[in-house]
Coordinates of C-alpha atoms and ligand atoms in Angstrom, one line a residue:
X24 CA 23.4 15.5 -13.7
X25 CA 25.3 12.9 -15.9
X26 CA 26.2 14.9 -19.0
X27 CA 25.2 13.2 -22.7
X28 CA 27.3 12.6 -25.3
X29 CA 28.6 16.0 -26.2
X30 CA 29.3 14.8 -30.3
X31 CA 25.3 13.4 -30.2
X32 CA 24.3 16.4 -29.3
X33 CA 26.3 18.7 -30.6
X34 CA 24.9 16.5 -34.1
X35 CA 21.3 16.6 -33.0
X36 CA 21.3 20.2 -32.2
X37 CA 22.5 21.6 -35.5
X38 CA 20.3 19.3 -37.3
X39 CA 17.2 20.7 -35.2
X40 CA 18.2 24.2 -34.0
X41 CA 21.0 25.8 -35.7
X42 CA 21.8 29.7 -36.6
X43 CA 18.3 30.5 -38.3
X44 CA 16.5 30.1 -35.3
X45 CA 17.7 32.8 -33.6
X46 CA 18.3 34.7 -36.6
X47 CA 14.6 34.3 -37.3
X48 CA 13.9 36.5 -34.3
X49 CA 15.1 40.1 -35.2
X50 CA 15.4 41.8 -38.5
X51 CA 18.6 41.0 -39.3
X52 CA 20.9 44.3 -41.2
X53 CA 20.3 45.1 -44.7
X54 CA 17.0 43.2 -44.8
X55 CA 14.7 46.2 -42.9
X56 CA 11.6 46.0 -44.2
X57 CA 10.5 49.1 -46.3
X58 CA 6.5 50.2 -46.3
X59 CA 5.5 51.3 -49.1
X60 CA 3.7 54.8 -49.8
X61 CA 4.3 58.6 -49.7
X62 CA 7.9 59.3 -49.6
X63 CA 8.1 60.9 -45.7
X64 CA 10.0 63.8 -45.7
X65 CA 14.0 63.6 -44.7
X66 CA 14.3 63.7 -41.0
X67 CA 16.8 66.7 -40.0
X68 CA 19.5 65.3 -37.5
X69 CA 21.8 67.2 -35.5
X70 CA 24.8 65.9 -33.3
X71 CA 26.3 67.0 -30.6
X72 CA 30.0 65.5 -29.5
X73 CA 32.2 64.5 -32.9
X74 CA 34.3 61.7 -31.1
X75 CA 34.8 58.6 -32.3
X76 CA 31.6 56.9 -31.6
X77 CA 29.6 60.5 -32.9
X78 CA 31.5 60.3 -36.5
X79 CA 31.9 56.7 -36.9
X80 CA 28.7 54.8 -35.9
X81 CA 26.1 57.4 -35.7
X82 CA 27.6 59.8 -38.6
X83 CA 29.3 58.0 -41.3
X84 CA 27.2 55.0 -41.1
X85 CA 23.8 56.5 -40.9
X86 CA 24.4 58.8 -43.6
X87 CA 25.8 55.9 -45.4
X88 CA 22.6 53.8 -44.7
X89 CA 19.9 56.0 -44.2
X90 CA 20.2 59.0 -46.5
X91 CA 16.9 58.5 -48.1
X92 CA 15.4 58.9 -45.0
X93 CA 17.9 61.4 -43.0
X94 CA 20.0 64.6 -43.7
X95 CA 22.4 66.0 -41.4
X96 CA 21.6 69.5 -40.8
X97 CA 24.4 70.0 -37.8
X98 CA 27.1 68.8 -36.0
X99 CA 29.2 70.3 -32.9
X100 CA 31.8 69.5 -30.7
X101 CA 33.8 71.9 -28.2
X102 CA 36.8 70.9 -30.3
X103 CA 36.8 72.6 -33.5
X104 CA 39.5 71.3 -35.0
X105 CA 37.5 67.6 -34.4
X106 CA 34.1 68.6 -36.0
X107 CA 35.9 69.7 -39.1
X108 CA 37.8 66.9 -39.3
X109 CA 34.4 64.9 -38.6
X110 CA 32.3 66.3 -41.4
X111 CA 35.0 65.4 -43.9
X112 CA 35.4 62.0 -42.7
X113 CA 31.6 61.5 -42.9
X114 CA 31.4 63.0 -46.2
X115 CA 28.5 65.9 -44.5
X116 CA 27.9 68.7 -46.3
X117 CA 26.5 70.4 -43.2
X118 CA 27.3 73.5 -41.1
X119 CA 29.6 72.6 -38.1
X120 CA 29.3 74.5 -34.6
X121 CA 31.7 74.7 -31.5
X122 CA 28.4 76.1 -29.9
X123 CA 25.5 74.2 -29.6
X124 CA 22.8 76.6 -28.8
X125 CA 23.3 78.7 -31.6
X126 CA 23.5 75.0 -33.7
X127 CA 20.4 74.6 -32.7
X128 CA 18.7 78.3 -33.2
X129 CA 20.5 78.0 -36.6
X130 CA 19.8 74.4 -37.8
X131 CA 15.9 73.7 -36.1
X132 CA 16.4 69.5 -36.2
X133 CA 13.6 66.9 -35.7
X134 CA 16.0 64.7 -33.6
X135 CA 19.4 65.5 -32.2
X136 CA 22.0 62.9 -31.1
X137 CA 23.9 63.2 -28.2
X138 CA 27.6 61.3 -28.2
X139 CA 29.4 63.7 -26.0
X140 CA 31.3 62.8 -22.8
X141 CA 29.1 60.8 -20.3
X142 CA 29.1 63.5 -17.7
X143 CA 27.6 66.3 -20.2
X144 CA 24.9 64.2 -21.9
X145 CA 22.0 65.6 -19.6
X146 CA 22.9 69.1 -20.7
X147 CA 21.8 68.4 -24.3
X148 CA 19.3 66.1 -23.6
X149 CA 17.6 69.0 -21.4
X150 CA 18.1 71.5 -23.8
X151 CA 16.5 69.5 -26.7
X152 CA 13.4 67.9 -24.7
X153 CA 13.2 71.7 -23.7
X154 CA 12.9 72.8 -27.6
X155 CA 10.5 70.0 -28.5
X156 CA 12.9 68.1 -30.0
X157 CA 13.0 64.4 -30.5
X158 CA 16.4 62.9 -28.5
X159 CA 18.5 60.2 -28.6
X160 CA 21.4 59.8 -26.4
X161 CA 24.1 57.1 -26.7
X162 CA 24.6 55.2 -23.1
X163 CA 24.6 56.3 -20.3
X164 CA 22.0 58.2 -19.8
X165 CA 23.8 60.4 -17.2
X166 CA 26.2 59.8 -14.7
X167 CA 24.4 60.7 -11.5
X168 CA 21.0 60.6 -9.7
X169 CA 19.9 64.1 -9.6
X170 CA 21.2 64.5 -13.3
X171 CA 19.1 61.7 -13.8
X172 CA 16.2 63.0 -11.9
X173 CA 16.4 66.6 -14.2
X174 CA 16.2 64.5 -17.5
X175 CA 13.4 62.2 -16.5
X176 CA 11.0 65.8 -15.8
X177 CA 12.3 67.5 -18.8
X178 CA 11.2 64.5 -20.8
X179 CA 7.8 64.5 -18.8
X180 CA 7.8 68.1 -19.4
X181 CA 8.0 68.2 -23.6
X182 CA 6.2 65.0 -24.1
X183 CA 8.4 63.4 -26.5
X184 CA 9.9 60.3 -26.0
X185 CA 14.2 59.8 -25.3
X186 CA 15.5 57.2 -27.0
X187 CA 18.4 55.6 -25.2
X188 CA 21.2 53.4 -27.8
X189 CA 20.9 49.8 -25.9
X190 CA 22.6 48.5 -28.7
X191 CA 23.7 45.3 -27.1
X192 CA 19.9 44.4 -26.5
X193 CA 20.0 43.7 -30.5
X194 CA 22.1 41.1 -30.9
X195 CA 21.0 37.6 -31.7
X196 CA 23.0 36.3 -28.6
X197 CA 21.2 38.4 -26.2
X198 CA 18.0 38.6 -28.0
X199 CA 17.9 34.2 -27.9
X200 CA 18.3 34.4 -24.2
X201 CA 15.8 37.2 -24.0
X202 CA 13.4 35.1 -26.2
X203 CA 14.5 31.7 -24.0
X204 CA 13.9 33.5 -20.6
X205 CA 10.6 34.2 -21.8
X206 CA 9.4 30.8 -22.7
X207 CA 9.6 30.1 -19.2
X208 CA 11.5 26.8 -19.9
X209 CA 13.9 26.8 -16.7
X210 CA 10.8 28.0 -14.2
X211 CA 10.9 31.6 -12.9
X212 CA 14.5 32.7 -12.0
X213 CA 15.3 32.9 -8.6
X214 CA 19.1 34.5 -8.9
X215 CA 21.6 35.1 -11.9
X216 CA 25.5 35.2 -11.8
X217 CA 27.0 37.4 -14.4
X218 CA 30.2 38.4 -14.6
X219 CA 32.5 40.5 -17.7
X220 CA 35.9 40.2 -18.5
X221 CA 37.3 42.9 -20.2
X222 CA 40.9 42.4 -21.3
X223 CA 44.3 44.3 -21.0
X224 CA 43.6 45.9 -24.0
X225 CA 40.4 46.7 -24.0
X226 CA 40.1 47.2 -20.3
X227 CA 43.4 49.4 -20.3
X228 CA 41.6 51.3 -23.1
X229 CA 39.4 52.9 -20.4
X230 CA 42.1 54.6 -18.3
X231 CA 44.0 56.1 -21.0
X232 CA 41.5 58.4 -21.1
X233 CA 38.3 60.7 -19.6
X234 CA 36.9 57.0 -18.9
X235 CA 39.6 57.1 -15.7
X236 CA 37.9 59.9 -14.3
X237 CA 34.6 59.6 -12.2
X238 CA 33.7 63.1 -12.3
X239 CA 33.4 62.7 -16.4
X240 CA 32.2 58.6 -16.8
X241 CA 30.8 58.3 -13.3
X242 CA 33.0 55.0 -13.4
X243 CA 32.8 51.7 -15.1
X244 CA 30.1 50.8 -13.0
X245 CA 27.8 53.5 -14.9
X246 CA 30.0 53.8 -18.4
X247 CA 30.4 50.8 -18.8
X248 CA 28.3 48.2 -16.2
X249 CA 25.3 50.6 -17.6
X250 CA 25.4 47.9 -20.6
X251 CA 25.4 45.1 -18.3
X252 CA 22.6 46.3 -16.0
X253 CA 20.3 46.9 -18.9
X254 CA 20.6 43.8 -20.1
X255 CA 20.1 42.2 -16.2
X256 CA 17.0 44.7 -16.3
X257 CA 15.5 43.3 -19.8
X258 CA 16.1 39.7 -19.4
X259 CA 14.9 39.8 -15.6
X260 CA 12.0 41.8 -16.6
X261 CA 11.8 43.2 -13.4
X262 CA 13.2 46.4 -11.2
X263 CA 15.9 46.4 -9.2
X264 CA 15.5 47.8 -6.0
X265 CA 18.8 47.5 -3.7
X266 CA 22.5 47.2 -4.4
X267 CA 25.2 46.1 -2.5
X268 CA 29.0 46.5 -3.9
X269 CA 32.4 46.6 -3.5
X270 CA 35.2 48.2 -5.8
X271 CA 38.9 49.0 -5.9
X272 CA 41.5 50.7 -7.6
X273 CA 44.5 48.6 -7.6
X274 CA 45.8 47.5 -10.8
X275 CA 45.8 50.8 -12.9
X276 CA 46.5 54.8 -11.9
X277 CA 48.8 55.3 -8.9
X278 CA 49.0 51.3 -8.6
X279 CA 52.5 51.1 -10.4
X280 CA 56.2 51.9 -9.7
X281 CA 56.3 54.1 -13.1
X282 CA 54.8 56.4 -15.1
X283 CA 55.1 59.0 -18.0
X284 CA 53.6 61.6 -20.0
X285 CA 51.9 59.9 -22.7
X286 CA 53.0 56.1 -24.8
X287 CA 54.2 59.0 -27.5
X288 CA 57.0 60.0 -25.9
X289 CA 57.4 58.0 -23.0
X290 CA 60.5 56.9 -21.5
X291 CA 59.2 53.5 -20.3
X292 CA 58.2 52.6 -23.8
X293 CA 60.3 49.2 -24.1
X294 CA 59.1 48.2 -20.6
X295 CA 55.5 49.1 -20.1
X296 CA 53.6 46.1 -21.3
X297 CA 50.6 48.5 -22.1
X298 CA 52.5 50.6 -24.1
X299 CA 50.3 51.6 -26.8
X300 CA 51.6 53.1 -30.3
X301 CA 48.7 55.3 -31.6
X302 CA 50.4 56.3 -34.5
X303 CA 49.7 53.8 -36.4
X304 CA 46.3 54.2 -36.1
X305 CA 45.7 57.2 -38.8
X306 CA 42.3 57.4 -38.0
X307 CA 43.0 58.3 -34.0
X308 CA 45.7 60.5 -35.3
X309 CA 43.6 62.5 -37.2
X310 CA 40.5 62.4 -34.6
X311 CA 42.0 63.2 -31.8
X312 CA 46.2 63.8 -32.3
X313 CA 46.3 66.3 -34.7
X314 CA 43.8 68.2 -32.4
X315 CA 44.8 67.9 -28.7
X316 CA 46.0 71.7 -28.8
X317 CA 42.8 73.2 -29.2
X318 CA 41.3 70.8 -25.5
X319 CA 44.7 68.8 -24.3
X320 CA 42.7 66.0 -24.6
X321 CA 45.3 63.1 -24.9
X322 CA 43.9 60.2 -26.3
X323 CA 47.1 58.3 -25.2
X324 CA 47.4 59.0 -21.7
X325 CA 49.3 56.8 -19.7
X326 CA 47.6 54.4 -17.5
X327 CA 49.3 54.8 -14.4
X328 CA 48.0 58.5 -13.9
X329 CA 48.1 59.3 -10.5
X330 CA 44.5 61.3 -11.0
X331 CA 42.6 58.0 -12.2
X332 CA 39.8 57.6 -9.5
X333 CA 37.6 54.9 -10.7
X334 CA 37.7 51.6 -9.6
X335 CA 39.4 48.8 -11.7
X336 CA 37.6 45.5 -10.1
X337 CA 33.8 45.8 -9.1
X338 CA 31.4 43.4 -7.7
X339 CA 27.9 44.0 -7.3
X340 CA 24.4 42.2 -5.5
X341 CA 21.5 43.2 -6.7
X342 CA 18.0 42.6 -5.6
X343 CA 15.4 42.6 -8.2
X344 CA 11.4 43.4 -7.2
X345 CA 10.4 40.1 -8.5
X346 CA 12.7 39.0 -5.4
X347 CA 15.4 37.6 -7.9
X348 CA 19.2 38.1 -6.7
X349 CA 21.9 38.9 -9.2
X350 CA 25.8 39.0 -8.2
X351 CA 27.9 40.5 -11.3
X352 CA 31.4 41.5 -11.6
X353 CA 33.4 43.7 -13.8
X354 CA 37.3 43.1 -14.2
X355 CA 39.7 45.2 -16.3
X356 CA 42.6 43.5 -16.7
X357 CA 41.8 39.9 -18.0
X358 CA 44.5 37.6 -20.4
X359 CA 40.9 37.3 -21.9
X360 CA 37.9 39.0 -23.3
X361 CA 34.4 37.7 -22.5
X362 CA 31.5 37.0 -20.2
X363 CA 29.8 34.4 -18.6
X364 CA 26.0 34.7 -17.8
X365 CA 24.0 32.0 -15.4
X366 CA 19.7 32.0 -14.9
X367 CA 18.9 30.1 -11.8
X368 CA 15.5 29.0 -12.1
X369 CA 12.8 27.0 -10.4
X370 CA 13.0 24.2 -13.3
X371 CA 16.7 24.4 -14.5
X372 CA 19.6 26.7 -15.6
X373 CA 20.3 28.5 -18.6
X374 CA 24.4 29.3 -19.2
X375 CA 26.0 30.8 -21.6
X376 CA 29.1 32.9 -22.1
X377 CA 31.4 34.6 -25.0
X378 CA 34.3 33.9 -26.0
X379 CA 35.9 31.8 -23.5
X380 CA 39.5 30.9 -25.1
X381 CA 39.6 26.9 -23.8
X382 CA 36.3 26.4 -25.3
X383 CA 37.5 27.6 -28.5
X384 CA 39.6 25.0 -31.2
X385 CA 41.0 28.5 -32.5
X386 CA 43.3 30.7 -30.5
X387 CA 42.3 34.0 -29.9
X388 CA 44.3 37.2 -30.8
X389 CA 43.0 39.4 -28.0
X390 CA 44.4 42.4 -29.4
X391 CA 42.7 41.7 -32.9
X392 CA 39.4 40.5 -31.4
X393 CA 38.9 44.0 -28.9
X394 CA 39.6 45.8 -32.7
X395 CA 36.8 44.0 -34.6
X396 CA 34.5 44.0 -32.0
X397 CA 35.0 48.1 -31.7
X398 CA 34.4 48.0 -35.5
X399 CA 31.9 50.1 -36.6
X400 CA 32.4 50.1 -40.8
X401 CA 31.9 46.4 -41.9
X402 CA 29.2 43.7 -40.3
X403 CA 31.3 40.8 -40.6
X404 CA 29.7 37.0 -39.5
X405 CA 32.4 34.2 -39.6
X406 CA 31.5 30.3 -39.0
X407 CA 32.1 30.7 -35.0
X408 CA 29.1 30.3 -32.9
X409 CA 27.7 31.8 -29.6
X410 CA 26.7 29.1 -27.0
X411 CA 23.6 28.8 -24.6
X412 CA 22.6 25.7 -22.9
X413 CA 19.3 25.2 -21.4
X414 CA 19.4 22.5 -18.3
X415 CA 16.3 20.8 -17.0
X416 CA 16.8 19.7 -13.2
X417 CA 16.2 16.1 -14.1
X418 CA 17.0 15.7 -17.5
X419 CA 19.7 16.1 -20.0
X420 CA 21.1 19.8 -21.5
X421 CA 20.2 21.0 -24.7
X422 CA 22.8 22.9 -26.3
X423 CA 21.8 26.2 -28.6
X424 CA 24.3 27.3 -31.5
X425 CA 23.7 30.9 -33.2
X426 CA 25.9 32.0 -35.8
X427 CA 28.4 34.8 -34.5
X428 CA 28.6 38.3 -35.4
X429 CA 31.7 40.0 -34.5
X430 CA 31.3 43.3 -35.4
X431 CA 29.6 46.4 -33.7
X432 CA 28.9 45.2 -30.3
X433 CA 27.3 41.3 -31.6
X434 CA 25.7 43.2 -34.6
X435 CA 23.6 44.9 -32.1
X436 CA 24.6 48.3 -34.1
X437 CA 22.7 48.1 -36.9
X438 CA 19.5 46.4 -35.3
X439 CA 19.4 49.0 -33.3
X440 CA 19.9 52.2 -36.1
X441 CA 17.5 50.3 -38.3
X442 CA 14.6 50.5 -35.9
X443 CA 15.1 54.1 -35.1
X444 CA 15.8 55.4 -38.3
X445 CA 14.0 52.5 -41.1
X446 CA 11.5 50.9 -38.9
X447 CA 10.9 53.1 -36.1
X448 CA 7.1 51.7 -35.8
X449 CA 7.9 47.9 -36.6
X450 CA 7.1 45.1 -34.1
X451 CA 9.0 44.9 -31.2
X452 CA 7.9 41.5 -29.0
X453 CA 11.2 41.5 -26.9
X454 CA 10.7 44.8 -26.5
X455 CA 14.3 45.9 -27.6
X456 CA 13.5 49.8 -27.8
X457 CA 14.8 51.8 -24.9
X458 CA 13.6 54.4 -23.3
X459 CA 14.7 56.8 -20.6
X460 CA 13.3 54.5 -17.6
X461 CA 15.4 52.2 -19.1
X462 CA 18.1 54.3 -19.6
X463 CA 17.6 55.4 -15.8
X464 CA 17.2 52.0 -14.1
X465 CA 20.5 50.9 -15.6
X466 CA 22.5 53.6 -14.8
X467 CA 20.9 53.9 -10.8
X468 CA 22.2 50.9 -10.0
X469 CA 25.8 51.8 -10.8
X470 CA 25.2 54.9 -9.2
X471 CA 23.7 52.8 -6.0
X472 CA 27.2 50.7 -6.7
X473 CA 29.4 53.4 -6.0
X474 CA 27.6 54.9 -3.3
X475 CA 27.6 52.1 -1.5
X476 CA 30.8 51.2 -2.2
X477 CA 32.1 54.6 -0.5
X478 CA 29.9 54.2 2.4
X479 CA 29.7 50.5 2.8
X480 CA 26.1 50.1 3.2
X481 CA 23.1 48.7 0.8
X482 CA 21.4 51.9 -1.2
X483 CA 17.5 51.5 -2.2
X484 CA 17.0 53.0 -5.9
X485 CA 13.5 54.4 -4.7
X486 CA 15.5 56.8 -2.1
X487 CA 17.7 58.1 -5.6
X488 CA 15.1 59.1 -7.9
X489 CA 11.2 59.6 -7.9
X490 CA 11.0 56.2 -9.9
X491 CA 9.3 53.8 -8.4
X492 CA 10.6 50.2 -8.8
X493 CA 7.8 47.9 -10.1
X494 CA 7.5 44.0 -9.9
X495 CA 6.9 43.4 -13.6
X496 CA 8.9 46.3 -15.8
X497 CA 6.4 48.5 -17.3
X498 CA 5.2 48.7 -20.8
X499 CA 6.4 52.9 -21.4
X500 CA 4.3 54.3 -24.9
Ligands
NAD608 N1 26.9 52.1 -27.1 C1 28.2 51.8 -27.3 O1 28.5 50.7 -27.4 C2 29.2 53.0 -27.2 C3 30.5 52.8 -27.7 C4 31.4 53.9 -27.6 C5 31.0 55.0 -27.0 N2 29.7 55.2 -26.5 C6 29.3 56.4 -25.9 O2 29.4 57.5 -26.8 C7 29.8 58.7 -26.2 C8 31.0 59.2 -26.9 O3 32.1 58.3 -26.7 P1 33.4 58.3 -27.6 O4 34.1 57.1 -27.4 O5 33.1 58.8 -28.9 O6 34.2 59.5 -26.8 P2 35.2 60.6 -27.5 O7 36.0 61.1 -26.3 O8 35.8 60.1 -28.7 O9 34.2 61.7 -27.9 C9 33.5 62.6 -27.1 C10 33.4 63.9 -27.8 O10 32.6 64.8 -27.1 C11 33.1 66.1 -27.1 N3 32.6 66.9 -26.0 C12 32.9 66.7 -24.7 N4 32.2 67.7 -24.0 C13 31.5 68.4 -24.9 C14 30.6 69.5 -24.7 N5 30.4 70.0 -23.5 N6 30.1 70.0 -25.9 C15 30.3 69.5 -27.1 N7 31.2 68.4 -27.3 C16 31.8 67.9 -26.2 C17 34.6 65.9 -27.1 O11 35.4 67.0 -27.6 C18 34.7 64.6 -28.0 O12 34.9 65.0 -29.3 C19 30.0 58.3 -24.7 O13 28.9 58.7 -24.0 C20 30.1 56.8 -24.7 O14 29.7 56.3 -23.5 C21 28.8 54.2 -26.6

């Protein structure tokens, strides 16, 4: 295909598409819409697992956004000295626990939030279907399949509905590709390449702490690839059925010639090029530092720990009911952070990708851009755009510009606290609510990753859970 002249339509597109197309699609933050009426009584939350992500993003900020609608009625952690320190932070007036049975006797929520370790979620989730709770558990689900088979009964069991924090599903990047994919414009997709590049600081993040440990994150192929798959599942809009993978551990953990206690103290400080200062950070310090004695959790911990078992480079083949074939890859140690998506269909291609640095005019600071995309305070949109390109086979490309938002995982963050807490009934076309089949088919194929990475053979999802894997992905109520 001869390309066109890139300033032509680079000029043509902002003059016919531009940022408030896509923006056009979702309710964007701060502009919920609010039905009037009877003022609904507040809705008691409880959380369980006061890290960073529980205080931060689904403390601080939803009592910051949603206290008209919301009280906090109690929070607990296994780490007292944390769930103190969290309370304060999110100005809660609450009573904190270090056990969360007797939180829950005590406090009788309408929804409790689950942000603990990956490896633990199911516990709580159980426990509140089990009272009749309402549940919503940050990603993953769970880290395994019969873990994963115990939650979906439960939830069949107390017929309420777990809600699962896709948050990446709600930006306007992912949402226009969503909304694209289901025009139909490049045909019906045959096979997708997608592949994430997570950089050395962001990637290196992961191994410093319980992340590096597969009996606590199940790996990067469920803690973090559970992301990835979920948005493979939603775009595709079909099942996956069979997985095929290969992974290794040879960049991080027992992969290096030295290695100390944590960056704190460590010897190697002036040599390690990951060394890490977390004392800057007050924030961490207080969260995690001034608390380590009551756990010995290290939020610090040197990379090149000799117990890290999780895999640092992953690729993956999927096959989709619908007979499409997906091959994605996850690398850890990039000079770059970014991904790069590609829809094969029947009538053309749809690209697009995220910050690639050579397609940029600005130079990235890596280090700055993994901070403000973990930011979870401010939603901050600069001038920079997000690309897609939609390619008929025998025509020219047409290139899509949306308006960037940095923050909060693409601004997906607030989309998605705004529909459960503001909007919980609004319209929902792309259907960007997720539910535990989501939250299950996502994290079975990481699951089907590693198993077949460890035994070297292709594993069906059907024989891992009762789900069934279905053609077109079913509409759940
Ligand atoms: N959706 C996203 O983009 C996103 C981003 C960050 C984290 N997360 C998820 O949020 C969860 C928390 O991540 P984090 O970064 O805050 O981790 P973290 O280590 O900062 O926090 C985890 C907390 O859970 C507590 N905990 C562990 N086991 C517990 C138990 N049995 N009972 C009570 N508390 C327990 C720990 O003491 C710790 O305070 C993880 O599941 C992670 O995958 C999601």
């Amino acid at each position: 295909m001869k390309p066109t002249n890139n300033a032509l339509t680079r000029r043509k597109f902002i003059a016919t598409t531009g940022a408030a197309v896509a923006g056009a699609m979702i309710t964007r933050p701060g502009t919920s819409m609010i039905i009037p009426g009877k003022p609904l009584a507040k809705k008691r939350l409880a959380l369980v697992g006061t890290g960073i992500r529980g205080t931060t993003f689904w403390g601080r900020r939803v009592l910051e956004n949603y206290s008209d609608l919301i009280d906090f009625v109690g929070l607990c952690d296994i780490n007292p000295g944390r769930v103190e320190f969290a309370k304060n932070y999110m100005n809660a007036t609450c009573p904190t626990f270090t056990n969360f049975d007797e939180m829950m006797a005590k406090t009788k929520p309408d929804m409790l939030i689950v942000t603990t370790v990956d490896a633990t979620h199911h516990e709580f989730i159980i426990k509140g279907l089990e009272m009749g709770v309402e549940v919503l558990t940050e990603k993953p689900l769970t880290t395994d399949e019969v873990k994963c088979q115990k939650i979906l009964e439960a939830e069949r069991k107390s017929g309420k509905k777990l809600k699962v924090g896709f948050n990446y599903r709600y930006g306007p990047h992912t949402t226009k590709i969503k909304e694209l994919l289901v025009s139909n414009e490049v045909g019906n997709i045959t096979s997708v390449d997608f592949h994430w590049y997570l950089n050395v600081y962001h990637g290196a993040s992961y191994f410093r702490r319980w992340h590096g440990i597969r009996s606590r994150s199940g790996t990067l192929l469920v803690h973090k690839a559970t992301h990835h798959f979920d948005l493979l599942n939603w775009w595709i809009d079909s099942d996956p059925v069979e997985v095929f993978a290969y992974g290794d551990l040879e960049h991080y953990g027992r992969n290096h010639s030295f290695r100390g206690d944590k960056c704190r103290n460590c010897p190697h400080q002036t040599k390690c090029k990951f060394y890490w200062d977390i004392t800057t950070d007050q924030m961490l310090m207080d969260l995690y530092v001034k608390n380590e004695h009551f756990d010995g959790y290290i939020r610090d911990n040197c990379l090149w720990r000799e117990e890290i078992d999780i895999y640092d480079k992953m690729a993956v083949q999927i096959k989709y009911a619908n007979n499409v074939q997906v091959s994605y890859s996850l690398t850890t140690y990039s000079p770059y952070e970014g991904w790069r998506i590609t829809f094969n269909g029947m009538n053309g291609r749809l690209e697009s990708w995220l910050d690639i640095p050579w397609r940029k005019d600005e130079k990235i600071n890596q280090a700055e851009l993994h901070a403000r995309e973990m930011e979870q305070e401010a939603t901050e949109t600069n001038t920079d755009y997000e690309e897609i390109i939609m390619m008929n086979n025998f025509e020219n490309y047409r290139m899509i510009k949306l308006s960037k938002e940095r923050s909060g995982h693409g601004g997906g963050d607030q989309r998605l606290q705004d529909q459960i807490f503001r909007n919980p009934d609004m319209p929902d076309p792309f259907r960007h609510a997720a539910g535990s089949r989501d939250g299950a088919m996502s994290v079975l194929i990481g699951i089907a990753a590693r198993k077949s990475i460890e035994s070297g053979k292709p594993v069906r999802l059907e024989d891992l859970t009762d789900l069934v894997p279905e053609k077109v992905r079913p509409v759940m109520k």
